Structures are given as C-alpha cells and as structure tokens.
GROMACS .gro file of C-alpha atoms in nm:
model
  435
    1MET     CA    1 -19.520   5.286   0.003
    2THR     CA    2 -19.796   5.489   0.163
    3SER     CA    3 -19.781   5.466   0.539
    4PRO     CA    4 -20.083   5.269   0.670
    5SER     CA    5 -20.120   5.521   0.949
    6LEU     CA    6 -20.172   5.816   0.712
    7PRO     CA    7 -20.514   5.874   0.550
    8PRO     CA    8 -20.508   5.921   0.167
    9ALA     CA    9 -20.471   6.283   0.056
   10ALA     CA   10 -20.800   6.433  -0.053
   11LYS     CA   11 -20.647   6.691  -0.287
   12ALA     CA   12 -20.348   6.695  -0.512
   13ALA     CA   13 -20.199   6.973  -0.298
   14ASP     CA   14 -20.221   6.746   0.010
   15THR     CA   15 -19.997   6.474  -0.138
   16THR     CA   16 -19.646   6.429   0.004
   17ARG     CA   17 -19.351   6.211  -0.050
   18ASP     CA   18 -19.476   5.981   0.221
   19ASN     CA   19 -19.841   6.005   0.119
   20PRO     CA   20 -19.858   6.005  -0.266
   21TRP     CA   21 -20.157   5.932  -0.485
   22PRO     CA   22 -20.173   5.602  -0.680
   23LEU     CA   23 -20.141   5.675  -1.049
   24ARG     CA   24 -20.495   5.558  -1.111
   25ARG     CA   25 -20.619   5.825  -0.867
   26LEU     CA   26 -20.450   6.091  -1.078
   27THR     CA   27 -20.587   5.960  -1.408
   28GLU     CA   28 -20.935   5.930  -1.256
   29ASN     CA   29 -20.926   6.290  -1.139
   30ILE     CA   30 -20.789   6.411  -1.473
   31LYS     CA   31 -21.066   6.228  -1.657
   32LYS     CA   32 -21.329   6.379  -1.424
   33TYR     CA   33 -21.189   6.725  -1.487
   34VAL     CA   34 -21.169   6.677  -1.863
   35ASP     CA   35 -21.521   6.532  -1.877
   36ARG     CA   36 -21.654   6.847  -1.710
   37MET     CA   37 -21.506   7.060  -1.989
   38SER     CA   38 -21.761   7.198  -2.235
   39PRO     CA   39 -21.737   7.140  -2.611
   40LEU     CA   40 -21.553   7.424  -2.781
   41TRP     CA   41 -21.446   7.553  -3.123
   42VAL     CA   42 -21.076   7.539  -3.210
   43GLU     CA   43 -20.880   7.645  -3.519
   44GLY     CA   44 -20.575   7.472  -3.665
   45GLN     CA   45 -20.405   7.324  -3.969
   46VAL     CA   46 -20.430   6.957  -4.071
   47VAL     CA   47 -20.074   6.824  -4.083
   48GLU     CA   48 -20.143   6.450  -4.096
   49PHE     CA   49 -20.450   6.281  -4.238
   50LYS     CA   50 -20.512   5.966  -4.437
   51ARG     CA   51 -20.860   5.854  -4.532
   52ARG     CA   52 -20.931   5.492  -4.456
   53PRO     CA   53 -21.211   5.363  -4.683
   54GLY     CA   54 -21.462   5.156  -4.490
   55ALA     CA   55 -21.342   5.268  -4.144
   56LYS     CA   56 -21.600   5.405  -3.900
   57MET     CA   57 -21.351   5.620  -3.706
   58HIS     CA   58 -21.089   5.848  -3.864
   59PHE     CA   59 -20.786   6.021  -3.714
   60LEU     CA   60 -20.605   6.343  -3.804
   61THR     CA   61 -20.341   6.561  -3.643
   62LEU     CA   62 -20.426   6.925  -3.591
   63ARG     CA   63 -20.146   7.181  -3.542
   64ASP     CA   64 -20.162   7.534  -3.409
   65LEU     CA   65 -20.120   7.797  -3.681
   66GLN     CA   66 -19.850   7.988  -3.488
   67THR     CA   67 -19.661   7.723  -3.291
   68ASP     CA   68 -19.571   7.355  -3.320
   69THR     CA   69 -19.841   7.255  -3.072
   70SER     CA   70 -20.045   6.964  -3.210
   71MET     CA   71 -20.312   6.720  -3.095
   72THR     CA   72 -20.484   6.414  -3.230
   73VAL     CA   73 -20.844   6.456  -3.339
   74THR     CA   74 -21.084   6.167  -3.387
   75ALA     CA   75 -21.411   6.186  -3.577
   76TRP     CA   76 -21.673   5.952  -3.708
   77ALA     CA   77 -21.678   5.882  -4.083
   78GLY     CA   78 -21.994   6.090  -4.130
   79VAL     CA   79 -21.826   6.399  -3.982
   80MET     CA   80 -21.531   6.358  -4.219
   81ASP     CA   81 -21.761   6.315  -4.519
   82GLN     CA   82 -21.948   6.636  -4.437
   83ALA     CA   83 -21.618   6.827  -4.441
   84GLY     CA   84 -21.577   6.742  -4.813
   85ASP     CA   85 -21.283   6.640  -5.031
   86GLY     CA   86 -21.095   6.960  -4.940
   87LEU     CA   87 -21.014   6.808  -4.603
   88GLN     CA   88 -20.656   6.703  -4.655
   89GLU     CA   89 -20.309   6.775  -4.529
   90GLY     CA   90 -20.237   7.148  -4.528
   91ALA     CA   91 -20.602   7.254  -4.494
   92ARG     CA   92 -20.704   7.509  -4.232
   93VAL     CA   93 -21.012   7.401  -4.036
   94VAL     CA   94 -21.240   7.515  -3.758
   95THR     CA   95 -21.376   7.222  -3.562
   96ARG     CA   96 -21.615   7.177  -3.272
   97VAL     CA   97 -21.445   6.935  -3.034
   98LYS     CA   98 -21.480   6.779  -2.691
   99PRO     CA   99 -21.157   6.689  -2.505
  100VAL     CA  100 -21.133   6.318  -2.419
  101PHE     CA  101 -20.886   6.166  -2.173
  102TRP     CA  102 -20.799   5.795  -2.182
  103GLU     CA  103 -20.715   5.670  -1.832
  104ARG     CA  104 -20.524   5.356  -1.926
  105THR     CA  105 -20.281   5.528  -2.163
  106GLY     CA  106 -20.284   5.878  -2.017
  107ARG     CA  107 -20.355   6.024  -2.363
  108LEU     CA  108 -20.558   6.333  -2.430
  109ASN     CA  109 -20.721   6.388  -2.768
  110LEU     CA  110 -21.010   6.577  -2.920
  111GLN     CA  111 -21.336   6.423  -3.037
  112ALA     CA  112 -21.472   6.626  -3.331
  113ALA     CA  113 -21.844   6.674  -3.380
  114GLU     CA  114 -21.814   6.922  -3.670
  115ILE     CA  115 -21.531   7.012  -3.909
  116HIS     CA  116 -21.541   7.313  -4.141
  117LEU     CA  117 -21.280   7.417  -4.393
  118GLN     CA  118 -21.140   7.769  -4.356
  119GLY     CA  119 -20.901   7.980  -4.564
  120VAL     CA  120 -20.692   7.747  -4.779
  121GLY     CA  121 -20.914   7.460  -4.688
  122SER     CA  122 -21.209   7.636  -4.848
  123LEU     CA  123 -20.999   7.710  -5.156
  124LEU     CA  124 -20.896   7.346  -5.175
  125ALA     CA  125 -21.260   7.249  -5.174
  126GLN     CA  126 -21.321   7.490  -5.463
  127ILE     CA  127 -21.024   7.345  -5.648
  128GLU     CA  128 -21.162   6.995  -5.601
  129ALA     CA  129 -21.494   7.106  -5.749
  130LEU     CA  130 -21.305   7.265  -6.040
  131ARG     CA  131 -21.107   6.944  -6.088
  132GLN     CA  132 -21.425   6.740  -6.116
  133ARG     CA  133 -21.576   6.987  -6.364
  134LEU     CA  134 -21.266   6.997  -6.587
  135ALA     CA  135 -21.233   6.620  -6.570
  136ALA     CA  136 -21.593   6.589  -6.689
  137GLU     CA  137 -21.499   6.810  -6.987
  138GLY     CA  138 -21.217   6.569  -7.075
  139LEU     CA  139 -20.927   6.811  -7.016
  140PHE     CA  140 -20.737   6.549  -6.815
  141ASN     CA  141 -20.789   6.258  -7.057
  142GLU     CA  142 -20.476   6.076  -7.166
  143SER     CA  143 -20.605   6.063  -7.525
  144ARG     CA  144 -20.567   6.441  -7.570
  145LYS     CA  145 -20.213   6.460  -7.436
  146LYS     CA  146 -19.931   6.515  -7.682
  147PRO     CA  147 -19.615   6.301  -7.685
  148LEU     CA  148 -19.289   6.467  -7.589
  149PRO     CA  149 -19.023   6.499  -7.861
  150PHE     CA  150 -18.723   6.268  -7.840
  151LEU     CA  151 -18.474   6.554  -7.879
  152PRO     CA  152 -18.624   6.905  -7.878
  153ARG     CA  153 -18.453   7.177  -8.081
  154VAL     CA  154 -18.527   7.440  -7.816
  155ILE     CA  155 -18.665   7.390  -7.465
  156GLY     CA  156 -18.897   7.659  -7.330
  157LEU     CA  157 -18.865   7.707  -6.952
  158VAL     CA  158 -19.105   7.908  -6.734
  159CYS     CA  159 -18.970   7.948  -6.380
  160GLY     CA  160 -18.920   8.191  -6.095
  161ARG     CA  161 -18.663   8.467  -6.096
  162ALA     CA  162 -18.322   8.334  -5.986
  163ALA     CA  163 -18.502   8.021  -5.870
  164LYS     CA  164 -18.335   7.692  -5.783
  165ALA     CA  165 -18.587   7.518  -6.009
  166GLU     CA  166 -18.423   7.689  -6.308
  167ASP     CA  167 -18.081   7.549  -6.216
  168ASP     CA  168 -18.231   7.205  -6.155
  169VAL     CA  169 -18.374   7.195  -6.507
  170VAL     CA  170 -18.093   7.363  -6.700
  171VAL     CA  171 -17.798   7.198  -6.523
  172ASN     CA  172 -17.941   6.846  -6.523
  173ALA     CA  173 -18.064   6.868  -6.884
  174SER     CA  174 -17.725   7.003  -7.000
  175ASP     CA  175 -17.545   6.722  -6.818
  176ARG     CA  176 -17.755   6.470  -7.002
  177TRP     CA  177 -17.738   6.645  -7.340
  178PRO     CA  178 -17.470   6.919  -7.360
  179GLY     CA  179 -17.619   7.067  -7.677
  180ALA     CA  180 -17.956   7.144  -7.515
  181ARG     CA  181 -18.082   7.497  -7.592
  182PHE     CA  182 -18.321   7.690  -7.371
  183GLU     CA  183 -18.561   7.983  -7.403
  184ILE     CA  184 -18.613   8.093  -7.040
  185ARG     CA  185 -18.891   8.316  -6.914
  186GLU     CA  186 -18.856   8.422  -6.549
  187VAL     CA  187 -19.191   8.510  -6.394
  188ALA     CA  188 -19.368   8.530  -6.060
  189VAL     CA  189 -19.443   8.175  -5.945
  190GLN     CA  190 -19.665   8.270  -5.650
  191GLY     CA  191 -19.890   8.553  -5.551
  192ASP     CA  192 -20.143   8.759  -5.740
  193ARG     CA  193 -19.931   8.811  -6.054
  194CYS     CA  194 -19.843   8.443  -6.094
  195VAL     CA  195 -20.132   8.335  -6.317
  196ALA     CA  196 -20.104   8.631  -6.554
  197GLU     CA  197 -19.724   8.613  -6.592
  198VAL     CA  198 -19.707   8.234  -6.629
  199GLY     CA  199 -19.990   8.244  -6.883
  200ALA     CA  200 -19.821   8.518  -7.087
  201ALA     CA  201 -19.486   8.332  -7.085
  202LEU     CA  202 -19.661   8.013  -7.192
  203ALA     CA  203 -19.833   8.187  -7.485
  204GLU     CA  204 -19.507   8.352  -7.595
  205LEU     CA  205 -19.310   8.026  -7.592
  206ASP     CA  206 -19.595   7.836  -7.758
  207ALA     CA  207 -19.578   8.080  -8.052
  208ALA     CA  208 -19.196   8.088  -8.069
  209PRO     CA  209 -19.049   7.896  -8.368
  210GLY     CA  210 -18.822   7.607  -8.279
  211VAL     CA  211 -18.959   7.554  -7.926
  212ASP     CA  212 -19.057   7.188  -7.917
  213VAL     CA  213 -19.142   7.148  -7.546
  214ILE     CA  214 -19.228   7.386  -7.259
  215VAL     CA  215 -19.144   7.319  -6.893
  216ILE     CA  216 -19.327   7.505  -6.617
  217ALA     CA  217 -19.116   7.459  -6.306
  218ARG     CA  218 -19.138   7.567  -5.944
  219GLY     CA  219 -18.986   7.431  -5.625
  220GLY     CA  220 -19.181   7.313  -5.327
  221GLY     CA  221 -19.370   7.542  -5.092
  222ALA     CA  222 -19.675   7.581  -4.877
  223VAL     CA  223 -20.014   7.485  -5.007
  224GLU     CA  224 -20.105   7.853  -5.042
  225ASP     CA  225 -19.804   7.915  -5.266
  226LEU     CA  226 -19.909   7.646  -5.515
  227LEU     CA  227 -20.272   7.756  -5.547
  228PRO     CA  228 -20.215   7.970  -5.862
  229PHE     CA  229 -20.116   7.655  -6.053
  230SER     CA  230 -20.471   7.528  -6.004
  231ASP     CA  231 -20.627   7.843  -6.152
  232GLU     CA  232 -20.884   7.762  -6.421
  233ALA     CA  233 -20.751   8.019  -6.669
  234LEU     CA  234 -20.397   7.878  -6.647
  235VAL     CA  235 -20.519   7.519  -6.670
  236ARG     CA  236 -20.718   7.596  -6.985
  237ALA     CA  237 -20.421   7.781  -7.136
  238VAL     CA  238 -20.204   7.472  -7.092
  239ALA     CA  239 -20.477   7.253  -7.243
  240ALA     CA  240 -20.497   7.483  -7.548
  241ALA     CA  241 -20.119   7.499  -7.607
  242ARG     CA  242 -19.997   7.342  -7.931
  243THR     CA  243 -19.654   7.267  -7.784
  244PRO     CA  244 -19.623   6.975  -7.537
  245VAL     CA  245 -19.611   7.104  -7.178
  246VAL     CA  246 -19.428   6.945  -6.885
  247SER     CA  247 -19.546   7.034  -6.534
  248ALA     CA  248 -19.276   7.032  -6.263
  249ILE     CA  249 -19.451   7.205  -5.972
  250GLY     CA  250 -19.346   7.146  -5.613
  251HIS     CA  251 -19.245   6.812  -5.474
  252GLU     CA  252 -19.373   6.465  -5.561
  253GLY     CA  253 -19.655   6.486  -5.305
  254ASP     CA  254 -19.791   6.812  -5.450
  255CYS     CA  255 -20.053   6.783  -5.722
  256PRO     CA  256 -20.201   7.111  -5.853
  257LEU     CA  257 -20.443   7.090  -6.145
  258LEU     CA  258 -20.161   7.193  -6.378
  259ASP     CA  259 -20.012   6.846  -6.322
  260LEU     CA  260 -20.331   6.682  -6.445
  261VAL     CA  261 -20.371   6.886  -6.764
  262ALA     CA  262 -20.002   6.888  -6.865
  263ASP     CA  263 -19.885   6.642  -7.128
  264TYR     CA  264 -19.633   6.503  -6.879
  265ARG     CA  265 -19.622   6.545  -6.503
  266ALA     CA  266 -19.271   6.548  -6.354
  267SER     CA  267 -19.240   6.482  -5.982
  268THR     CA  268 -18.968   6.751  -5.948
  269PRO     CA  269 -18.782   6.997  -6.175
  270THR     CA  270 -18.490   6.752  -6.179
  271ASP     CA  271 -18.725   6.478  -6.300
  272ALA     CA  272 -18.843   6.713  -6.577
  273ALA     CA  273 -18.483   6.760  -6.692
  274ARG     CA  274 -18.439   6.384  -6.715
  275ARG     CA  275 -18.755   6.351  -6.918
  276ILE     CA  276 -18.721   6.627  -7.179
  277VAL     CA  277 -18.379   6.529  -7.320
  278PRO     CA  278 -18.215   6.190  -7.371
  279ASP     CA  279 -17.900   6.083  -7.187
  280ARG     CA  280 -17.611   6.114  -7.431
  281ALA     CA  281 -17.407   5.842  -7.260
  282HIS     CA  282 -17.704   5.608  -7.258
  283GLU     CA  283 -17.781   5.682  -7.622
  284ARG     CA  284 -17.417   5.621  -7.719
  285GLU     CA  285 -17.425   5.292  -7.537
  286GLY     CA  286 -17.749   5.207  -7.713
  287VAL     CA  287 -17.598   5.295  -8.052
  288ALA     CA  288 -17.291   5.084  -7.974
  289GLN     CA  289 -17.509   4.791  -7.874
  290ALA     CA  290 -17.720   4.835  -8.187
  291VAL     CA  291 -17.407   4.840  -8.406
  292ALA     CA  292 -17.277   4.529  -8.230
  293ARG     CA  293 -17.610   4.354  -8.284
  294MET     CA  294 -17.613   4.455  -8.652
  295ARG     CA  295 -17.259   4.332  -8.701
  296GLY     CA  296 -17.346   4.007  -8.529
  297ALA     CA  297 -17.658   3.972  -8.741
  298VAL     CA  298 -17.462   4.037  -9.062
  299ALA     CA  299 -17.190   3.791  -8.958
  300ASN     CA  300 -17.451   3.527  -8.875
  301ARG     CA  301 -17.624   3.588  -9.208
  302ILE     CA  302 -17.297   3.556  -9.400
  303ALA     CA  303 -17.210   3.236  -9.212
  304ALA     CA  304 -17.556   3.094  -9.282
  305GLU     CA  305 -17.531   3.184  -9.653
  306ARG     CA  306 -17.185   3.030  -9.675
  307SER     CA  307 -17.313   2.712  -9.515
  308SER     CA  308 -17.607   2.703  -9.755
  309LEU     CA  309 -17.376   2.766 -10.051
  310ALA     CA  310 -17.143   2.485  -9.941
  311LEU     CA  311 -17.439   2.253  -9.901
  312VAL     CA  312 -17.563   2.338 -10.251
  313ALA     CA  313 -17.216   2.303 -10.401
  314SER     CA  314 -17.179   1.956 -10.248
  315ARG     CA  315 -17.487   1.822 -10.425
  316PRO     CA  316 -17.421   1.562 -10.700
  317VAL     CA  317 -17.575   1.779 -10.967
  318LEU     CA  318 -17.307   2.040 -10.913
  319THR     CA  319 -17.014   1.806 -10.848
  320GLY     CA  320 -17.098   1.622 -11.176
  321PRO     CA  321 -17.314   1.836 -11.405
  322GLY     CA  322 -17.396   1.534 -11.623
  323ALA     CA  323 -17.555   1.351 -11.332
  324ILE     CA  324 -17.893   1.507 -11.393
  325VAL     CA  325 -17.871   1.418 -11.766
  326ASP     CA  326 -17.762   1.062 -11.681
  327GLY     CA  327 -18.078   1.008 -11.490
  328TYR     CA  328 -18.294   1.127 -11.778
  329ARG     CA  329 -18.084   0.927 -12.024
  330ALA     CA  330 -18.132   0.607 -11.823
  331ALA     CA  331 -18.502   0.674 -11.801
  332LEU     CA  332 -18.514   0.738 -12.178
  333GLU     CA  333 -18.327   0.414 -12.248
  334ARG     CA  334 -18.570   0.223 -12.028
  335LEU     CA  335 -18.865   0.377 -12.205
  336THR     CA  336 -18.709   0.314 -12.550
  337SER     CA  337 -18.639  -0.052 -12.466
  338SER     CA  338 -18.990  -0.094 -12.335
  339MET     CA  339 -19.133   0.069 -12.648
  340ASN     CA  340 -18.922  -0.155 -12.880
  341GLN     CA  341 -19.037  -0.464 -12.695
  342ALA     CA  342 -19.397  -0.350 -12.721
  343VAL     CA  343 -19.359  -0.285 -13.096
  344GLU     CA  344 -19.195  -0.624 -13.148
  345ARG     CA  345 -19.471  -0.796 -12.957
  346ARG     CA  346 -19.732  -0.611 -13.163
  347VAL     CA  347 -19.555  -0.692 -13.494
  348ASN     CA  348 -19.527  -1.062 -13.402
  349THR     CA  349 -19.892  -1.067 -13.306
  350GLU     CA  350 -19.993  -0.901 -13.631
  351GLU     CA  351 -19.767  -1.132 -13.836
  352GLN     CA  352 -19.924  -1.437 -13.675
  353GLN     CA  353 -20.268  -1.295 -13.741
  354LEU     CA  354 -20.173  -1.222 -14.104
  355THR     CA  355 -20.038  -1.572 -14.149
  356ARG     CA  356 -20.361  -1.720 -14.020
  357MET     CA  357 -20.565  -1.491 -14.243
  358ARG     CA  358 -20.350  -1.578 -14.546
  359ALA     CA  359 -20.398  -1.946 -14.478
  360THR     CA  360 -20.772  -1.894 -14.443
  361LEU     CA  361 -20.784  -1.681 -14.756
  362ARG     CA  362 -20.576  -1.927 -14.950
  363ALA     CA  363 -20.799  -2.211 -14.842
  364LEU     CA  364 -21.108  -2.022 -14.948
  365SER     CA  365 -20.972  -1.875 -15.275
  366PRO     CA  366 -21.085  -2.009 -15.623
  367GLN     CA  367 -20.721  -2.081 -15.704
  368ALA     CA  368 -20.715  -2.347 -15.440
  369THR     CA  369 -21.017  -2.505 -15.600
  370LEU     CA  370 -20.850  -2.494 -15.935
  371ASP     CA  371 -20.534  -2.642 -15.783
  372ARG     CA  372 -20.741  -2.943 -15.688
  373GLY     CA  373 -20.826  -3.009 -16.057
  374TYR     CA  374 -21.134  -2.801 -16.106
  375ALA     CA  375 -21.179  -2.539 -16.381
  376LEU     CA  376 -21.388  -2.229 -16.432
  377LEU     CA  377 -21.590  -2.194 -16.753
  378LYS     CA  378 -21.692  -1.859 -16.893
  379THR     CA  379 -21.899  -1.750 -17.186
  380PRO     CA  380 -21.745  -1.524 -17.445
  381SER     CA  381 -21.903  -1.237 -17.256
  382GLY     CA  382 -21.706  -1.333 -16.942
  383ALA     CA  383 -22.001  -1.462 -16.742
  384LEU     CA  384 -21.939  -1.775 -16.536
  385ILE     CA  385 -22.115  -2.085 -16.653
  386THR     CA  386 -22.278  -2.245 -16.353
  387SER     CA  387 -22.537  -2.458 -16.526
  388SER     CA  388 -22.554  -2.661 -16.848
  389SER     CA  389 -22.856  -2.457 -16.938
  390ASP     CA  390 -22.628  -2.151 -16.972
  391VAL     CA  391 -22.479  -2.294 -17.301
  392LYS     CA  392 -22.598  -2.479 -17.605
  393LYS     CA  393 -22.440  -2.702 -17.859
  394GLY     CA  394 -22.182  -2.528 -18.068
  395ASP     CA  395 -22.111  -2.240 -17.821
  396LEU     CA  396 -21.750  -2.146 -17.767
  397ILE     CA  397 -21.652  -2.133 -17.405
  398GLU     CA  398 -21.334  -2.030 -17.219
  399GLY     CA  399 -21.188  -2.259 -16.958
  400ILE     CA  400 -20.974  -2.127 -16.676
  401LEU     CA  401 -20.747  -2.394 -16.535
  402ALA     CA  402 -20.512  -2.398 -16.237
  403SER     CA  403 -20.241  -2.311 -16.487
  404GLY     CA  404 -20.337  -2.137 -16.809
  405ARG     CA  405 -20.658  -2.098 -17.011
  406MET     CA  406 -20.824  -2.278 -17.307
  407VAL     CA  407 -21.106  -2.234 -17.557
  408ALA     CA  408 -21.353  -2.520 -17.628
  409GLN     CA  409 -21.672  -2.576 -17.819
  410VAL     CA  410 -21.982  -2.731 -17.668
  411VAL     CA  411 -22.075  -3.051 -17.850
  412GLY     CA  412 -22.348  -3.151 -17.608
  413ALA     CA  413 -22.497  -3.079 -17.265
  414THR     CA  414 -22.685  -3.275 -17.003
  415PRO     CA  415 -22.975  -3.102 -16.835
  416PRO     CA  416 -22.911  -3.027 -16.466
  417ALA     CA  417 -23.046  -3.281 -16.226
  418PRO     CA  418 -23.336  -3.158 -16.015
  419ARG     CA  419 -23.272  -3.072 -15.655
  420PRO     CA  420 -23.414  -3.299 -15.399
  421GLY     CA  421 -23.773  -3.209 -15.319
  422SER     CA  422 -23.828  -3.003 -15.635
  423ALA     CA  423 -23.988  -3.093 -15.971
  424PRO     CA  424 -23.758  -3.095 -16.274
  425PRO     CA  425 -23.814  -2.832 -16.531
  426GLY     CA  426 -24.068  -2.940 -16.795
  427GLY     CA  427 -24.176  -3.228 -16.572
  428SER     CA  428 -24.018  -3.574 -16.524
  429ASP     CA  429 -24.122  -3.921 -16.449
  430PRO     CA  430 -24.106  -4.060 -16.102
  431ALA     CA  431 -23.776  -4.232 -16.182
  432GLY     CA  432 -23.617  -3.899 -16.262
  433ALA     CA  433 -23.550  -3.974 -16.628
  434PRO     CA  434 -23.557  -3.677 -16.864
  435TRP     CA  435 -23.860  -3.626 -17.071
   0.00000   0.00000   0.00000
C-alpha cells in the first residue's frame, strides 16, 4: 500500500515501489494522452469483417501490410455503406481514424470517420459492379446452366503447371473411377497471362471431340492471385462454352465470378473430382441393391401369382367343371316347370271357357229347338216359312225335323193372328174374327 506519509507521484517517472499509481490513475492519464491525439490517415488490410444488417456500429480488424500488427476499428453504419460492397476481408483500405482508449477495459481501438478502398479493394469494388451487371444480363441464372454428365468419356482439366490442384483432381477422380481419362492443359493460373492462357485452353477443350466436361482448377491463394478468375472476358468465355464447366478455384470461402457463371461450383479441386465422376464402389453397391430389389420383386410377384392361381383353382367351377352347367340346368328346369304349369292353367281355363260357350251355343242352336219337338218348314226354293201367308193351299213344303226331313202338301192355312195393338190385314171386327 502507498505510505500515508508520501504524497502521490505527479508524474509516471516519480512513481516508486513504495509510492505507485492506482491503476485508474494510469488509465486516466492514458485516455487524456490519447484524446489529445489528432485524427490521422492509416493504411492496412481488412483481415476480419462481418456485416451485421440492422446494426448501427460495425467492427473490423485492420492489419499492417508488412507485419502482423493489427487493431480493431469501429465505424458507424453510414461510414461502412459509403465504402461500398468491395469492403470485405482481404481488401486494402485507407481510413481516417481517431484513436480511442477505453478506461475500464484498457483497450485501445480506432474510430473510423472515413474508409476508402485502395489497390485490391478498389478492384474488388469493380468486380462487384461487374457481378451486378452480368447478373442483370442473366449469365448467372440457374436456368442456363448445363447438367454434368453421369460418366464423361474424357475430362478436360485446366490447371497450373505442376500444381497440387492437378493431383487433387486426377488422383481423386481416378480413385473413384479408375477408367477416367483426362485431357490436361497446364497454364498460368495467376498474373497477367492467366486470362489469355486459361481462355485459350478452355476454347481448345470445348472444341475437342469426346470431352464431356471441363474443370478449371486452382488452389487457394491471396485475393490478388484470384482476381483473373473474375475477368469479364474469361467469365463470358465460360458462359459461351458448349461443354459443361466446373469451377474449382481456391478454397470454399473464395468466390470469384467464375464460380457464379460455371455450370457447377466446386468448393475445392478435390470436391470437383468427387463431382465429375461417380464412385465405382458406390455404383456397384447400388447395382447390387437394385438387383436384390428386382429379385425380391420378381419373387414376390411369382408368389402372388401362385397364390392367385391356387385361389382360382380351388373354385367350384374348376374343381367340378359341370357345376356351372348344373346351375343353369336347375334354373332351366325351374323355368320349364313354371312354363308347363302356366300352359296347363291356360289350357284348363280355355277348356272351361269352351265348355261354357258350347253349352251356350247348344242352348241357342236351332237343333235344340228341334229336339224339343219343333220343326222348320221351307219352301221348295229353300226359304223358311215363318207365316201362313208364305204358302197357299196345294203348295209342297219341306219339313226339317229333329231327326230327318219330310215333304208335305198344304191343304189349308189359317191367317196369322194380329199382333196386339195393330189392325189385322184387310180389317177385322172388334172380336178379332176374320173377315
């Protein structure tokens, strides 16, 4: 503890073991010193930065271009927005900052008032503008991308000279499919000649017969090294290629414009090898499983058909072929019996009706009248004699009896009696005596 008899040291140089400063005194003096510092311009590279949508304050880590010295930089959202979309990890920036010291935590950071992209950062901003323009043209649309073949006849590979990316693609693809064939074009994958050589290799492989897919591969590297793969001429060449193109540039976090226009974007060259050829072991396993499923399906179908056949064979119609006829025969016998009964009933009814009609006819026939003792008299001409006025004395007449016929001669006739209510022919007396 500080001795009560000693006055507090006025300067840092006056402190001793027996008369130290409290820590707060040091942080207060540091803050006063830092606050007196003027704003200044500093240059560095962004090594850590994540945008936070909706946040008012953003943080990034700025590293010296020559050493590992780094500091935290804070800036308001408006300052970050003015820097543009090119502000991202790997960008070189020049920023106007004011050092800020936080007493409670003893931390020193920089408060940015302006941030401007420089060098690669400026190029990244140009690439972002190019990306937006090409996206508006539809070059990155999924609808225009071509599907990769299941098993290419020949694989075109554009890579660096004696590059590890070449081994990653060739070795891993050959492990998966030993029969894989390659057409390899080794070119410059960074620097001024990169775009021209990669474009020429792409055009050559695109025109080569038998090449079914083209892989453009490069290992990881600095942001500057990957810039040629965002060149507009190379991007348009990939978009115009007739052969499907796989982009395998850098590591998974890298995303040049070539990744966006390619028909498939592989995170690494090894991932590209896994994508362009099937796995022989996996395919064999799939074929074995498919064969097993087919055999199972055929066995199940045969078992089902056998069961259906047994069920059909057990039906009465097959166990006794006459069973189906027996049913129809029984039905026919029932219908025949019913028809016979109906005919008999109809015949009986008609016979009864005929009997009644015969009786009626017999009762009304002239023969019945004759059978009762009456006779029919006819003139020689065959006309029936119904009145005594039809004959005269001496006429021959024929008599029809109930049994037989006879001929007679009229010896006399009595005039017919008048009908009640009518005058007799020729007149009569009131007593009805003939005239």
